[in-house]
mmCIF file of C-alpha atoms in Angstrom:
data_model
loop_
_atom_site.group_PDB
_atom_site.id
_atom_site.type_symbol
_atom_site.label_atom_id
_atom_site.label_comp_id
_atom_site.label_asym_id
_atom_site.label_seq_id
_atom_site.Cartn_x
_atom_site.Cartn_y
_atom_site.Cartn_z
ATOM 1 C CA MET A 1 -6.182 -18.866 -12.820
ATOM 2 C CA GLU A 2 -5.734 -16.551 -9.870
ATOM 3 C CA ALA A 3 -7.030 -13.011 -9.977
ATOM 4 C CA SER A 4 -3.524 -11.689 -9.338
ATOM 5 C CA THR A 5 -2.211 -13.588 -12.359
ATOM 6 C CA LEU A 6 -4.935 -12.031 -14.479
ATOM 7 C CA ASP A 7 -3.945 -8.624 -13.092
ATOM 8 C CA ALA A 8 -0.327 -9.308 -14.066
ATOM 9 C CA VAL A 9 -1.391 -10.219 -17.603
ATOM 10 C CA ARG A 10 -3.648 -7.169 -17.767
ATOM 11 C CA LEU A 11 -0.783 -4.942 -16.587
ATOM 12 C CA SER A 12 1.604 -6.464 -19.093
ATOM 13 C CA MET A 13 -0.878 -6.098 -21.940
ATOM 14 C CA GLY A 14 -1.543 -2.502 -20.910
ATOM 15 C CA LEU A 15 2.178 -1.748 -20.970
ATOM 16 C CA GLN A 16 2.502 -3.218 -24.457
ATOM 17 C CA GLN A 17 -0.476 -1.189 -25.645
ATOM 18 C CA MET A 18 1.057 2.005 -24.217
ATOM 19 C CA ARG A 19 4.383 1.219 -25.895
ATOM 20 C CA ALA A 20 2.687 0.795 -29.275
ATOM 21 C CA GLU A 21 0.640 3.978 -28.840
ATOM 22 C CA LEU A 22 3.719 5.958 -27.801
ATOM 23 C CA ALA A 23 5.725 4.769 -30.810
ATOM 24 C CA SER A 24 2.757 5.476 -33.091
ATOM 25 C CA SER A 25 2.471 8.995 -31.715
ATOM 26 C CA ASN A 26 6.180 9.629 -32.196
ATOM 27 C CA ILE A 27 6.023 8.364 -35.770
ATOM 28 C CA ALA A 28 3.118 10.709 -36.478
ATOM 29 C CA ARG A 29 4.953 13.654 -34.885
ATOM 30 C CA ALA A 30 8.193 13.009 -36.811
ATOM 31 C CA GLY A 31 7.065 15.035 -39.818
ATOM 32 C CA ALA A 32 6.204 18.154 -37.824
ATOM 33 C CA PRO A 33 9.167 20.489 -37.317
ATOM 34 C CA GLY A 34 9.778 21.632 -33.767
ATOM 35 C CA LEU A 35 7.641 19.003 -32.041
ATOM 36 C CA ARG A 36 9.303 16.922 -29.349
ATOM 37 C CA ALA A 37 9.031 13.157 -29.066
ATOM 38 C CA HIS A 38 6.785 11.788 -26.346
ATOM 39 C CA THR A 39 8.335 9.682 -23.604
ATOM 40 C CA LEU A 40 7.118 7.460 -20.785
ATOM 41 C CA ASP A 41 9.064 5.709 -18.060
ATOM 42 C CA PHE A 42 7.886 2.106 -17.831
ATOM 43 C CA SER A 43 10.709 0.908 -15.564
ATOM 44 C CA ARG A 44 8.721 0.859 -12.318
ATOM 45 C CA LEU A 45 5.866 -1.164 -13.801
ATOM 46 C CA GLU A 46 8.244 -3.518 -15.605
ATOM 47 C CA GLY A 47 10.069 -4.012 -12.305
ATOM 48 C CA LEU A 48 6.764 -4.744 -10.603
ATOM 49 C CA LEU A 49 5.980 -7.462 -13.154
ATOM 50 C CA THR A 50 9.431 -8.968 -12.659
ATOM 51 C CA ALA A 51 8.974 -8.878 -8.884
ATOM 52 C CA TYR A 52 5.588 -10.592 -9.203
ATOM 53 C CA GLY A 53 7.114 -13.299 -11.388
ATOM 54 C CA GLU A 54 9.795 -13.859 -8.752
ATOM 55 C CA GLY A 55 7.269 -13.916 -5.899
ATOM 56 C CA ARG A 56 8.376 -10.562 -4.442
ATOM 57 C CA ALA A 57 5.183 -8.605 -5.252
ATOM 58 C CA SER A 58 1.643 -9.136 -4.038
ATOM 59 C CA ALA A 59 -1.794 -8.867 -5.605
ATOM 60 C CA ALA A 60 -2.153 -5.468 -3.912
ATOM 61 C CA ASP A 61 1.061 -4.324 -5.615
ATOM 62 C CA LEU A 62 -0.404 -5.352 -8.966
ATOM 63 C CA GLN A 63 -3.592 -3.418 -8.244
ATOM 64 C CA GLN A 64 -1.495 -0.350 -7.496
ATOM 65 C CA GLY A 65 0.468 -0.940 -10.713
ATOM 66 C CA LEU A 66 -2.762 -1.063 -12.725
ATOM 67 C CA ALA A 67 -3.823 2.251 -11.174
ATOM 68 C CA GLU A 68 -0.432 3.741 -12.076
ATOM 69 C CA LEU A 69 -0.794 2.471 -15.642
ATOM 70 C CA ARG A 70 -4.165 4.175 -16.005
ATOM 71 C CA ALA A 71 -2.633 7.432 -14.723
ATOM 72 C CA LEU A 72 0.335 7.402 -17.123
ATOM 73 C CA SER A 73 0.366 10.119 -19.722
ATOM 74 C CA PRO A 74 3.114 10.808 -22.256
ATOM 75 C CA ARG A 75 5.390 13.759 -21.612
ATOM 76 C CA GLU A 76 7.277 15.777 -24.143
ATOM 77 C CA GLY A 77 10.869 14.618 -24.161
ATOM 78 C CA SER A 78 14.054 16.472 -24.975
ATOM 79 C CA THR A 79 14.499 14.914 -28.423
ATOM 80 C CA GLU A 80 12.980 16.601 -31.429
ATOM 81 C CA ALA A 81 10.505 14.194 -33.022
ATOM 82 C CA SER A 82 12.043 14.598 -36.472
ATOM 83 C CA ALA A 83 15.415 13.451 -35.049
ATOM 84 C CA LEU A 84 13.995 10.125 -33.878
ATOM 85 C CA GLY A 85 15.029 7.047 -35.746
ATOM 86 C CA LEU A 86 11.809 6.081 -37.481
ATOM 87 C CA ASP A 87 13.096 2.534 -37.964
ATOM 88 C CA ALA A 88 13.581 2.214 -34.196
ATOM 89 C CA GLN A 89 10.086 3.562 -33.529
ATOM 90 C CA VAL A 90 8.527 1.176 -36.057
ATOM 91 C CA ALA A 91 10.486 -1.693 -34.497
ATOM 92 C CA GLU A 92 9.276 -0.663 -31.019
ATOM 93 C CA MET A 93 5.683 -0.542 -32.234
ATOM 94 C CA ALA A 94 5.987 -3.933 -33.961
ATOM 95 C CA SER A 95 7.627 -5.488 -30.904
ATOM 96 C CA ALA A 96 4.921 -4.173 -28.584
ATOM 97 C CA SER A 97 2.228 -5.415 -30.960
ATOM 98 C CA MET A 98 3.774 -8.899 -31.136
ATOM 99 C CA ASN A 99 4.142 -9.053 -27.349
ATOM 100 C CA TYR A 100 0.512 -7.987 -26.921
ATOM 101 C CA GLN A 101 -0.635 -10.630 -29.420
ATOM 102 C CA THR A 102 1.448 -13.313 -27.682
ATOM 103 C CA LEU A 103 -0.053 -12.462 -24.302
ATOM 104 C CA GLY A 104 -3.551 -12.534 -25.805
ATOM 105 C CA ASP A 105 -2.910 -15.923 -27.416
ATOM 106 C CA ALA A 106 -1.555 -17.387 -24.168
ATOM 107 C CA LEU A 107 -4.559 -16.070 -22.259
ATOM 108 C CA SER A 108 -6.930 -17.511 -24.842
ATOM 109 C CA ARG A 109 -5.266 -20.931 -24.598
ATOM 110 C CA GLN A 110 -5.479 -20.810 -20.798
ATOM 111 C CA PHE A 111 -9.198 -20.066 -20.914
ATOM 112 C CA SER A 112 -9.721 -22.799 -23.490
ATOM 113 C CA LEU A 113 -8.039 -25.292 -21.165
ATOM 114 C CA MET A 114 -10.180 -24.092 -18.285
ATOM 115 C CA ARG A 115 -13.328 -24.500 -20.404
ATOM 116 C CA LEU A 116 -12.220 -28.031 -21.347
ATOM 117 C CA ALA A 117 -11.607 -28.896 -17.680
ATOM 118 C CA VAL A 118 -15.026 -27.600 -16.647
ATOM 119 C CA THR A 119 -17.139 -28.964 -19.495
ATOM 120 C CA GLY A 120 -15.102 -32.028 -20.435
ATOM 121 C CA ARG A 121 -15.203 -31.071 -24.119
ATOM 122 C CA SER A 122 -13.664 -28.452 -26.377
#
């Protein structure tokens, strides 16, 4: 597995983790009157992953994307947290968690296959 592919998986897993944390934070804030929901714009990093999958982004682009991911911090949005649809936030958190788990499982299978190829046994 190429290092850039691992970077793409790491970036994707990081995005899913941030999505789950953001939804979790918004759920926790929903009961506090006057607090605003937190927001993050993931579109650039999602676009970078799409571009990498289509061969339009390089390993250096992924490295820059990972640095951007580390620098992301939630901002207070314009929506009051109590006005958020809790069902939508729970669904977002569950979706991000499932995506993260799926990526982890695929990575684990890939490493298992690599171990089998190297050692000749499972």
